[in-house]
Coordinates of C-alpha atoms and ligand atoms in Angstrom, one line a residue:
Chain V
M1 CA -0.1 0.1 -0.1
S2 CA 1.4 3.1 -0.9
V3 CA 0.8 6.5 1.0
N4 CA -2.1 8.7 0.2
C5 CA -1.4 12.3 -1.1
D6 CA -3.6 15.2 -1.3
I7 CA -4.0 16.6 -4.6
A8 CA -5.8 19.7 -6.1
F9 CA -6.5 20.3 -9.9
T10 CA -9.1 21.3 -12.4
L11 CA -11.2 18.7 -14.1
N12 CA -13.2 19.7 -17.2
G13 CA -13.2 23.2 -15.5
V14 CA -14.2 22.3 -12.2
P15 CA -11.8 22.5 -9.2
R16 CA -11.4 19.3 -7.4
R17 CA -9.5 18.2 -4.2
L18 CA -8.8 14.8 -3.0
A19 CA -6.5 12.2 -1.8
V20 CA -5.0 9.5 -4.2
P21 CA -2.5 6.6 -3.5
A22 CA 1.2 7.7 -4.9
D23 CA 1.3 4.8 -7.1
M24 CA -2.0 5.2 -8.7
S25 CA -2.3 6.2 -12.6
T26 CA -4.3 9.2 -13.8
L27 CA -6.5 6.5 -15.7
E28 CA -7.3 4.9 -12.5
L29 CA -8.1 8.0 -10.8
L30 CA -10.4 8.9 -13.6
R31 CA -12.1 5.9 -14.2
D32 CA -12.3 4.0 -10.6
Q33 CA -12.0 6.8 -8.3
L34 CA -14.2 9.6 -10.0
G35 CA -16.4 7.4 -12.2
L36 CA -15.5 9.2 -15.5
T37 CA -15.5 6.0 -17.9
G38 CA -15.4 7.9 -21.0
T39 CA -11.9 7.7 -20.9
K40 CA -10.7 3.9 -21.9
Y41 CA -8.4 1.4 -20.7
G42 CA -7.0 -0.3 -23.8
C43 CA -3.4 -1.4 -23.2
G44 CA -2.2 0.4 -20.0
E45 CA 1.0 1.1 -21.7
G46 CA 1.0 4.0 -23.8
E47 CA 0.4 2.1 -27.1
C48 CA -3.1 2.5 -27.9
G49 CA -4.2 6.0 -27.2
A50 CA -7.7 5.0 -25.8
C51 CA -6.8 6.8 -22.4
T52 CA -5.8 10.1 -24.2
V53 CA -6.6 13.2 -22.0
L54 CA -5.6 16.8 -22.0
V55 CA -3.3 18.1 -19.4
D56 CA -2.5 21.8 -19.4
G57 CA -3.6 21.8 -23.1
A58 CA -1.2 18.7 -24.3
S59 CA -2.7 15.4 -24.9
V60 CA -1.1 12.5 -23.0
N61 CA -1.9 9.0 -22.4
A62 CA -3.5 8.8 -18.7
C63 CA -2.4 5.3 -18.3
L64 CA 1.4 6.6 -18.1
M65 CA 0.7 9.5 -15.6
F66 CA 1.0 9.1 -12.0
A67 CA -2.4 10.6 -10.6
V68 CA -0.3 12.5 -8.0
D69 CA 1.1 14.3 -10.8
C70 CA -2.1 16.0 -11.6
D71 CA -1.7 18.3 -8.9
G72 CA -1.9 22.0 -9.9
R73 CA -2.8 21.0 -13.4
E74 CA -5.8 21.5 -15.7
L75 CA -7.3 18.1 -17.0
V76 CA -9.8 17.9 -19.7
T77 CA -11.1 14.3 -20.6
V78 CA -13.6 13.3 -23.5
E79 CA -16.5 14.4 -21.2
G80 CA -15.1 18.0 -21.1
V81 CA -14.1 17.8 -24.9
V82 CA -17.6 17.2 -26.0
A83 CA -19.0 20.0 -23.9
G84 CA -17.2 22.4 -26.0
A85 CA -17.9 23.8 -29.4
T86 CA -14.8 21.8 -31.2
G87 CA -15.9 18.7 -29.4
Q88 CA -19.5 19.1 -30.8
R89 CA -18.3 19.5 -34.2
L90 CA -16.0 16.5 -34.0
R91 CA -18.7 14.3 -32.6
D92 CA -21.2 15.5 -35.3
A93 CA -18.4 14.7 -38.0
F94 CA -17.5 11.3 -36.6
V95 CA -21.3 10.4 -36.6
A96 CA -21.6 11.8 -40.1
S97 CA -18.5 10.0 -41.6
G98 CA -19.4 6.7 -40.0
A99 CA -16.0 7.0 -38.0
V100 CA -17.5 4.9 -35.1
Q101 CA -17.8 1.2 -35.2
C102 CA -17.3 -0.6 -31.9
G103 CA -16.6 2.9 -30.5
F104 CA -13.8 1.8 -28.0
C105 CA -11.0 3.9 -29.6
T106 CA -13.5 7.0 -30.1
P107 CA -13.0 9.0 -27.1
G108 CA -9.3 8.8 -27.4
F109 CA -9.3 9.8 -30.9
M110 CA -11.8 12.6 -30.1
V111 CA -9.4 14.1 -27.5
Q112 CA -6.3 13.7 -29.5
A113 CA -8.4 15.3 -32.7
S114 CA -9.4 18.2 -30.5
H115 CA -5.8 18.7 -29.5
L116 CA -4.8 18.8 -33.2
L117 CA -7.7 21.2 -34.1
G118 CA -6.7 23.6 -31.3
Q119 CA -3.1 23.6 -32.6
G120 CA -4.0 23.9 -36.1
R121 CA -2.4 20.7 -37.0
A122 CA -5.3 19.0 -39.0
G123 CA -4.3 20.8 -42.2
G124 CA -4.5 17.9 -44.6
E125 CA -4.3 14.3 -44.7
A126 CA -0.6 13.7 -44.2
E127 CA -0.7 15.9 -41.2
I128 CA -3.8 14.2 -39.6
R129 CA -2.3 10.8 -40.1
R130 CA 0.9 11.9 -38.1
G131 CA -1.2 13.4 -35.3
I132 CA -2.9 10.1 -34.8
E133 CA 0.0 7.8 -34.8
G134 CA -0.3 7.1 -31.1
N135 CA -4.1 5.9 -31.4
L136 CA -5.1 2.6 -32.5
C137 CA -8.4 1.4 -34.0
R138 CA -9.1 -2.2 -34.8
C139 CA -12.4 -1.7 -36.7
T140 CA -12.4 1.3 -39.1
G141 CA -9.1 1.1 -41.0
Y142 CA -8.7 4.9 -40.0
R143 CA -10.1 6.1 -43.3
K144 CA -13.2 7.2 -42.0
I145 CA -11.6 8.7 -38.7
I146 CA -9.3 10.8 -40.8
D147 CA -12.3 11.9 -43.0
A148 CA -14.1 13.0 -39.8
I149 CA -11.2 14.9 -38.4
A150 CA -10.7 16.5 -41.7
T151 CA -14.4 17.5 -42.1
A152 CA -14.4 19.1 -38.3
A153 CA -11.1 21.0 -39.1
Q154 CA -13.0 22.5 -42.2
G155 CA -15.7 23.9 -39.7
G156 CA -18.5 21.4 -40.0
D157 CA -20.1 17.9 -40.5
H158 CA -20.8 18.3 -44.2
G159 CA -17.6 20.1 -45.3
Chain U
M1 CA 3.6 -12.5 4.0
A2 CA 1.8 -11.2 1.0
E3 CA 0.6 -8.4 2.9
V4 CA 4.1 -7.6 4.3
A5 CA 5.6 -7.5 0.9
A6 CA 2.7 -5.1 -0.4
V7 CA 3.8 -2.7 2.6
L8 CA 7.4 -2.9 1.7
D9 CA 6.7 -2.4 -2.2
G10 CA 4.7 0.7 -1.4
I11 CA 5.6 4.3 -1.8
A12 CA 5.9 5.6 1.9
R13 CA 6.6 9.4 0.9
Y14 CA 6.2 11.6 -2.2
V15 CA 8.0 14.8 -2.5
V16 CA 7.6 17.5 -5.0
P17 CA 10.8 19.8 -4.3
R18 CA 10.6 23.3 -5.6
T19 CA 14.4 24.0 -5.7
L20 CA 17.4 22.0 -6.9
D21 CA 19.0 22.2 -3.4
E22 CA 15.8 20.8 -1.9
A23 CA 15.8 17.9 -4.6
L24 CA 19.5 16.9 -4.0
G25 CA 19.0 16.9 -0.2
V26 CA 16.2 14.1 -0.7
L27 CA 18.4 12.3 -3.1
A28 CA 21.4 12.3 -0.6
A29 CA 19.2 10.4 2.1
G30 CA 18.8 7.4 -0.4
G31 CA 16.0 5.1 -1.2
V32 CA 14.3 7.4 -3.7
S33 CA 12.8 6.6 -7.3
I34 CA 13.0 9.9 -9.6
L35 CA 9.9 10.7 -11.7
A36 CA 9.9 12.9 -14.5
G37 CA 7.5 12.3 -17.3
G38 CA 7.0 8.7 -16.1
T39 CA 6.5 7.3 -19.7
D40 CA 9.3 4.6 -18.6
L41 CA 8.9 4.5 -15.0
M42 CA 5.1 3.7 -14.9
P43 CA 5.1 1.0 -17.3
Q44 CA 8.3 -0.6 -16.0
A45 CA 7.0 -0.5 -12.3
R46 CA 3.7 -2.0 -13.3
A47 CA 5.5 -4.8 -15.0
G48 CA 7.7 -5.4 -12.1
R49 CA 10.9 -4.6 -14.3
V50 CA 11.7 -1.8 -11.7
R51 CA 10.9 -1.6 -8.1
L52 CA 9.8 1.8 -6.8
Q53 CA 11.8 3.0 -3.8
P54 CA 10.1 3.9 -0.6
V55 CA 10.4 7.5 -1.7
L56 CA 9.1 9.0 -4.9
I57 CA 10.5 12.4 -5.9
N58 CA 8.7 14.3 -8.7
I59 CA 11.2 16.5 -10.3
R60 CA 8.9 18.2 -12.7
R61 CA 8.4 21.3 -10.8
L62 CA 12.3 22.3 -10.7
P63 CA 13.0 25.3 -12.7
E64 CA 16.7 24.7 -12.8
L65 CA 16.0 21.6 -15.2
T66 CA 14.2 23.3 -17.8
G67 CA 14.9 25.4 -21.1
I68 CA 17.0 25.1 -24.2
E69 CA 19.5 28.1 -24.6
R70 CA 23.1 29.0 -26.1
A71 CA 25.6 28.8 -23.4
G72 CA 29.3 28.8 -23.7
G73 CA 29.9 27.6 -27.3
G74 CA 27.4 25.0 -26.8
I75 CA 23.5 24.3 -26.4
R76 CA 22.3 23.6 -23.0
I77 CA 19.2 21.5 -22.9
G78 CA 17.5 21.0 -19.5
A79 CA 16.8 17.4 -18.7
L80 CA 13.0 18.2 -18.3
V81 CA 12.7 19.5 -21.7
T82 CA 10.1 17.2 -23.6
I83 CA 10.4 15.7 -27.0
T84 CA 7.9 18.2 -28.2
A85 CA 9.7 21.1 -27.1
L86 CA 12.8 19.8 -28.7
R87 CA 10.7 19.3 -32.0
D88 CA 9.1 22.8 -31.7
S89 CA 12.6 24.6 -30.9
A90 CA 14.0 26.5 -33.7
L91 CA 17.4 26.4 -32.2
V92 CA 17.4 22.6 -32.3
R93 CA 15.9 22.4 -35.7
E94 CA 18.5 24.6 -37.2
R95 CA 21.8 23.9 -35.2
L96 CA 21.2 20.2 -33.8
H97 CA 19.2 18.9 -36.8
L98 CA 20.2 15.0 -36.2
L99 CA 18.6 15.6 -32.7
W100 CA 15.5 17.2 -34.2
Q101 CA 15.1 14.2 -36.6
A102 CA 15.2 11.7 -33.8
C103 CA 12.4 13.8 -32.0
D104 CA 10.4 13.9 -35.2
H105 CA 10.5 10.2 -35.3
F106 CA 9.8 9.5 -31.5
A107 CA 6.9 7.5 -30.3
S108 CA 3.6 9.3 -30.7
D109 CA 2.2 12.8 -30.1
Q110 CA 1.0 11.8 -26.7
I111 CA 4.1 10.6 -25.5
R112 CA 6.3 13.3 -27.0
N113 CA 4.2 15.8 -25.1
V114 CA 5.3 14.1 -21.7
A115 CA 8.5 12.3 -22.4
T116 CA 11.6 14.3 -21.4
V117 CA 15.3 14.1 -22.7
G118 CA 16.6 13.3 -19.2
G119 CA 14.3 10.5 -18.9
N120 CA 15.3 9.3 -22.3
L121 CA 19.0 9.4 -21.2
C122 CA 18.6 8.0 -17.7
N123 CA 16.6 5.2 -18.9
A124 CA 19.7 4.4 -20.9
S125 CA 18.1 2.0 -23.3
P126 CA 20.4 0.9 -26.1
A127 CA 17.4 1.8 -28.4
G128 CA 16.8 5.3 -27.1
D129 CA 16.3 7.7 -29.8
T130 CA 17.8 10.9 -28.5
L131 CA 21.0 9.1 -27.2
I132 CA 22.2 8.3 -30.7
P133 CA 22.4 11.7 -32.2
L134 CA 23.4 13.4 -28.8
L135 CA 26.3 10.8 -28.6
A136 CA 27.2 11.7 -32.5
L137 CA 27.1 15.3 -31.5
G138 CA 29.6 14.8 -28.6
A139 CA 27.2 15.8 -25.9
S140 CA 27.9 15.5 -22.1
A141 CA 25.3 14.8 -19.3
V142 CA 25.6 17.4 -16.4
L143 CA 25.2 15.5 -12.9
A144 CA 24.3 17.5 -9.8
A145 CA 24.6 16.0 -6.1
T146 CA 25.0 17.9 -2.8
G147 CA 28.8 17.5 -3.0
G148 CA 28.9 19.2 -6.4
T149 CA 28.4 18.9 -10.2
R150 CA 30.3 16.7 -12.8
R151 CA 30.1 16.4 -16.6
V152 CA 30.2 13.2 -18.2
P153 CA 30.8 12.8 -21.9
L154 CA 27.9 10.5 -23.1
G155 CA 30.4 8.2 -24.6
E156 CA 31.5 7.2 -20.9
F157 CA 27.8 8.1 -19.5
F158 CA 26.3 4.6 -20.8
T159 CA 27.7 1.4 -18.9
G160 CA 25.2 -1.3 -20.0
P161 CA 21.4 -1.9 -21.1
G162 CA 19.5 0.2 -18.8
R163 CA 22.6 1.4 -16.8
S164 CA 24.6 4.5 -16.7
C165 CA 27.3 6.0 -14.6
R166 CA 24.8 8.1 -12.8
R167 CA 25.1 7.5 -9.0
P168 CA 21.8 7.1 -7.1
E169 CA 22.3 10.6 -5.2
E170 CA 22.9 12.2 -8.6
L171 CA 20.2 14.0 -10.8
L172 CA 20.8 14.7 -14.3
V173 CA 20.5 18.4 -14.6
A174 CA 21.1 19.1 -18.4
V175 CA 22.8 17.8 -21.3
E176 CA 25.2 20.1 -23.1
V177 CA 25.9 19.7 -26.8
P178 CA 28.9 21.5 -28.4
E179 CA 27.6 23.6 -31.5
P180 CA 28.5 21.6 -34.6
P181 CA 30.8 23.2 -37.0
A182 CA 29.3 25.4 -39.8
G183 CA 27.9 23.1 -42.5
F184 CA 27.7 20.1 -40.5
A185 CA 24.8 18.2 -41.6
G186 CA 23.6 14.7 -41.1
V187 CA 20.6 12.1 -41.1
F188 CA 18.8 10.0 -38.5
C189 CA 17.1 6.8 -39.6
K190 CA 15.7 4.2 -37.4
H191 CA 14.2 1.2 -38.5
G192 CA 11.5 -1.0 -37.0
T193 CA 8.3 -2.8 -37.8
R194 CA 6.0 0.0 -37.6
P195 CA 6.5 3.8 -38.3
A196 CA 5.3 4.9 -35.1
L197 CA 5.4 3.7 -31.4
D198 CA 8.2 1.1 -32.2
I199 CA 11.2 0.3 -30.3
S200 CA 14.0 0.7 -32.9
T201 CA 15.5 -2.5 -34.2
I202 CA 18.5 -0.6 -35.1
S203 CA 19.1 3.2 -35.2
L204 CA 21.8 5.4 -36.9
A205 CA 22.9 9.0 -36.7
V206 CA 25.5 10.0 -39.4
G207 CA 26.8 13.5 -39.6
A208 CA 29.8 15.2 -41.4
R209 CA 31.0 18.6 -42.9
R210 CA 31.5 18.9 -46.7
D211 CA 34.9 20.4 -47.4
G212 CA 35.3 20.7 -51.3
T213 CA 34.7 17.2 -52.4
V214 CA 35.8 15.5 -48.9
L215 CA 33.9 14.7 -45.8
R216 CA 35.2 16.1 -42.4
D217 CA 34.1 15.9 -38.8
V218 CA 32.7 12.4 -39.6
R219 CA 30.2 11.3 -36.8
I220 CA 28.7 8.0 -36.6
A221 CA 26.6 6.6 -33.9
C222 CA 24.5 3.6 -33.6
G223 CA 21.7 2.2 -31.5
A224 CA 20.4 -1.4 -30.5
V225 CA 23.4 -2.8 -31.7
A226 CA 25.4 -3.1 -28.5
P227 CA 24.7 -3.2 -24.9
T228 CA 25.0 0.8 -25.1
P229 CA 24.6 3.2 -27.7
I230 CA 28.0 3.6 -29.5
R231 CA 30.1 5.5 -31.7
A232 CA 31.4 3.5 -34.8
L233 CA 34.9 4.9 -34.6
Q234 CA 36.4 2.7 -37.1
A235 CA 33.8 3.6 -39.6
E236 CA 34.4 7.1 -39.0
A237 CA 37.9 7.1 -39.5
V238 CA 37.5 5.2 -42.8
V239 CA 35.5 8.0 -44.1
E240 CA 37.2 11.1 -42.4
G241 CA 39.0 13.4 -45.0
R242 CA 37.7 11.2 -47.8
A243 CA 35.1 11.6 -50.7
A244 CA 32.0 9.8 -50.1
D245 CA 32.5 7.5 -53.1
A246 CA 31.2 4.0 -53.4
A247 CA 34.6 2.4 -52.5
T248 CA 34.7 4.6 -49.3
I249 CA 31.2 3.9 -48.3
A250 CA 31.5 0.2 -48.8
A251 CA 34.7 0.2 -46.8
A252 CA 33.0 2.1 -43.9
A253 CA 30.0 -0.1 -44.0
Q254 CA 32.4 -3.0 -43.6
A255 CA 34.4 -1.2 -40.7
A256 CA 31.2 -0.5 -38.8
L257 CA 30.6 -4.3 -38.4
A258 CA 33.6 -4.6 -36.1
D259 CA 32.5 -1.5 -34.1
I260 CA 29.1 -3.3 -33.3
H261 CA 28.1 -6.0 -30.9
P262 CA 24.4 -6.8 -31.8
I263 CA 22.4 -9.5 -30.0
S264 CA 19.3 -11.4 -31.0
D265 CA 16.1 -10.7 -29.3
V266 CA 12.5 -10.7 -29.9
R267 CA 12.8 -7.8 -32.4
A268 CA 15.8 -9.0 -34.6
S269 CA 18.5 -11.7 -34.9
D270 CA 22.0 -10.4 -34.7
W271 CA 22.4 -11.3 -38.3
Y272 CA 19.7 -9.2 -39.4
R273 CA 20.9 -6.3 -37.3
R274 CA 24.3 -6.4 -38.9
E275 CA 22.8 -6.6 -42.4
M276 CA 20.6 -3.7 -41.4
V277 CA 23.7 -1.5 -40.2
R278 CA 25.6 -2.5 -43.4
N279 CA 22.8 -1.3 -45.7
L280 CA 21.6 1.7 -43.8
L281 CA 25.2 3.0 -43.2
Q282 CA 25.7 2.9 -46.9
R283 CA 22.5 4.5 -47.6
A284 CA 23.0 7.2 -44.9
L285 CA 26.5 8.0 -46.0
S286 CA 25.7 8.4 -49.7
H287 CA 22.9 10.7 -48.6
V288 CA 25.4 12.8 -46.2
G289 CA 27.8 13.2 -49.2
Q290 CA 25.0 14.9 -51.1
L291 CA 23.8 17.2 -48.5
Ligands
FAD1 C1 4.5 3.3 -26.0 C2 5.9 4.0 -25.8 C3 6.4 4.3 -26.7 C4 7.9 4.9 -26.6 N1 8.4 5.1 -27.7 C5 9.8 5.5 -27.7 C6 10.6 6.0 -28.8 O1 10.2 6.0 -30.0 N2 11.8 6.1 -28.5 C7 12.6 6.2 -27.3 O2 13.6 6.7 -27.1 N3 11.8 6.0 -26.3 C8 10.6 5.6 -26.4 N4 9.7 5.4 -25.3 C9 10.5 5.4 -24.0 C10 10.2 6.6 -23.1 O3 9.0 7.4 -23.5 C11 11.4 7.6 -23.1 O4 12.6 6.8 -22.8 C12 11.3 8.9 -22.4 O5 12.2 9.9 -22.9 C13 11.4 8.8 -21.0 O6 11.3 10.1 -20.3 P1 10.3 10.5 -19.2 O7 10.4 11.8 -18.8 O8 8.9 10.0 -19.5 O9 11.1 9.4 -18.0 P2 10.7 8.6 -16.9 O10 9.9 7.5 -17.1 O11 10.2 9.7 -15.7 O12 12.1 8.3 -16.2 C14 12.8 7.4 -16.9 C15 14.0 6.8 -15.8 O13 14.9 7.9 -15.9 C16 15.1 8.3 -14.4 N5 15.0 9.8 -14.4 C17 14.2 10.6 -15.2 N6 14.9 12.0 -15.3 C18 16.1 11.9 -14.6 C19 16.8 13.0 -14.1 N7 16.7 14.3 -14.5 N8 17.9 12.7 -13.4 C20 17.9 11.3 -12.9 N9 17.0 10.3 -13.3 C21 16.1 10.6 -14.0 C22 13.8 7.9 -13.8 O14 14.2 7.6 -12.4 C23 13.5 6.7 -14.6 O15 14.4 5.5 -14.1 C24 8.5 5.0 -25.6 C25 7.7 4.7 -24.2 C26 6.4 4.0 -24.4 C27 5.6 3.6 -23.3
FES2 S1 -4.6 2.5 -22.3 FE1 -3.1 4.1 -22.3 S2 -2.3 4.1 -24.3 FE2 -3.5 2.2 -24.1
FES3 S1 -14.1 1.8 -33.7 FE1 -13.4 -0.1 -32.8 S2 -11.5 0.1 -32.1 FE2 -11.9 1.9 -33.3

């Protein structure tokens, strides 16, 4: 058993204060302690991107981050992303393009795509492909996901 | 018994120092695991490959370990600088292009945003991507402890797979890279089974300066072909002061086989690694000859 540590951070815009074991991952904090199950556990070792969240505006794998390191930071999960205008545009584009099959990878792609859009890094297919290198999808073959992100980058769900 | 082991295995204290002195004091007391980005530490601890010490020190809030700047004829890169920050740096892109290329090929966006150059060096994997260009560029590790600071050339820093000469009470503060001579150019390449998120089967950094028809200041470093990243000194000597013609390139590739000591593992056989070094080095040298 590891020692419990008090941390204070912002989660989807809301200040939070709680105690976490020092060896807990941010993914376990989100899913098991806070019940935010939109962020998925795929591989637990940084390979699949299903656990992607934004920390201080940059996308990271929640499974590789110690929860204690959330202290003082701003976290946004997929629940926070879809509450914003970019997230809604992405969600509509994912639906319109048929970019969701089983859906397990979708939250990770949504968060990563929102990061790419926010940084102006979804300018074309090559740039989008490089931007989603850290996200695996076993169903779609990526084509429709890339289309969806390109559509959202152009400002809508119908181009 | 299981419960006792669990207690012993747990983290008893978590510290987030705000100054370098404070951090070095914690390290001096011993029994400490150092956390930077955690992209190695977390999966290694979860898989039981490393054992977390009773004290976990998070060094991410230490201002002394940040920043990329020119200093005394070289470029100083703070240990906490992330791969993304290196990739976004105009100074790195223009003056340390070999390192920039390695950062551009590194893992994925999510990992680059967190992974630090200090963590990459201290993890000391023979396949670590920034190690190869930094070795080729003649960089040194700056190690600090309560007793003082020392500089170790990277050629002496790595002592085996996952091992370096860093003592447990020492913190890697920065890596210092001498500015390459004007006109120095090079290529970094890595070979794996997948373009992204793959541990290199082999990697190679080749740099030189064109002087008329010949190459000078030739630097060749290889990853994943020996227990540590290595400079291919015999291959460098073959090319130094010569034109990059077919005969020289073939001789250099042959000489490199004496520099390397590859193993067979899950990613490739030693034979395959030798063939890859021979072929990639020839390709890289002829490319550098044309830069
Ligand atoms: C899915 C995945 C893909 C990856 N792909 C690549 C890749 O393409 N190329 C590559 O090279 N690596 C890769 N890695 C490995 C890893 O991301 C890098 O080695 C990274 O640079 C480690 O940095 P970090 O800050 O996360 O280190 P941490 O995990 O925090 O630390 C790594 C080790 O160094 C020690 N340490 C860290 N900083 C210091 C310091 N300043 N002083 C003393 N000790 C210190 C820690 O105690 C630990 O033992 C990958 C990892 C994963 C999980
Ligand atoms: S669960 Fe984190 S990358 Fe797969
Ligand atoms: S939709 Fe099933 S994994 Fe991507």
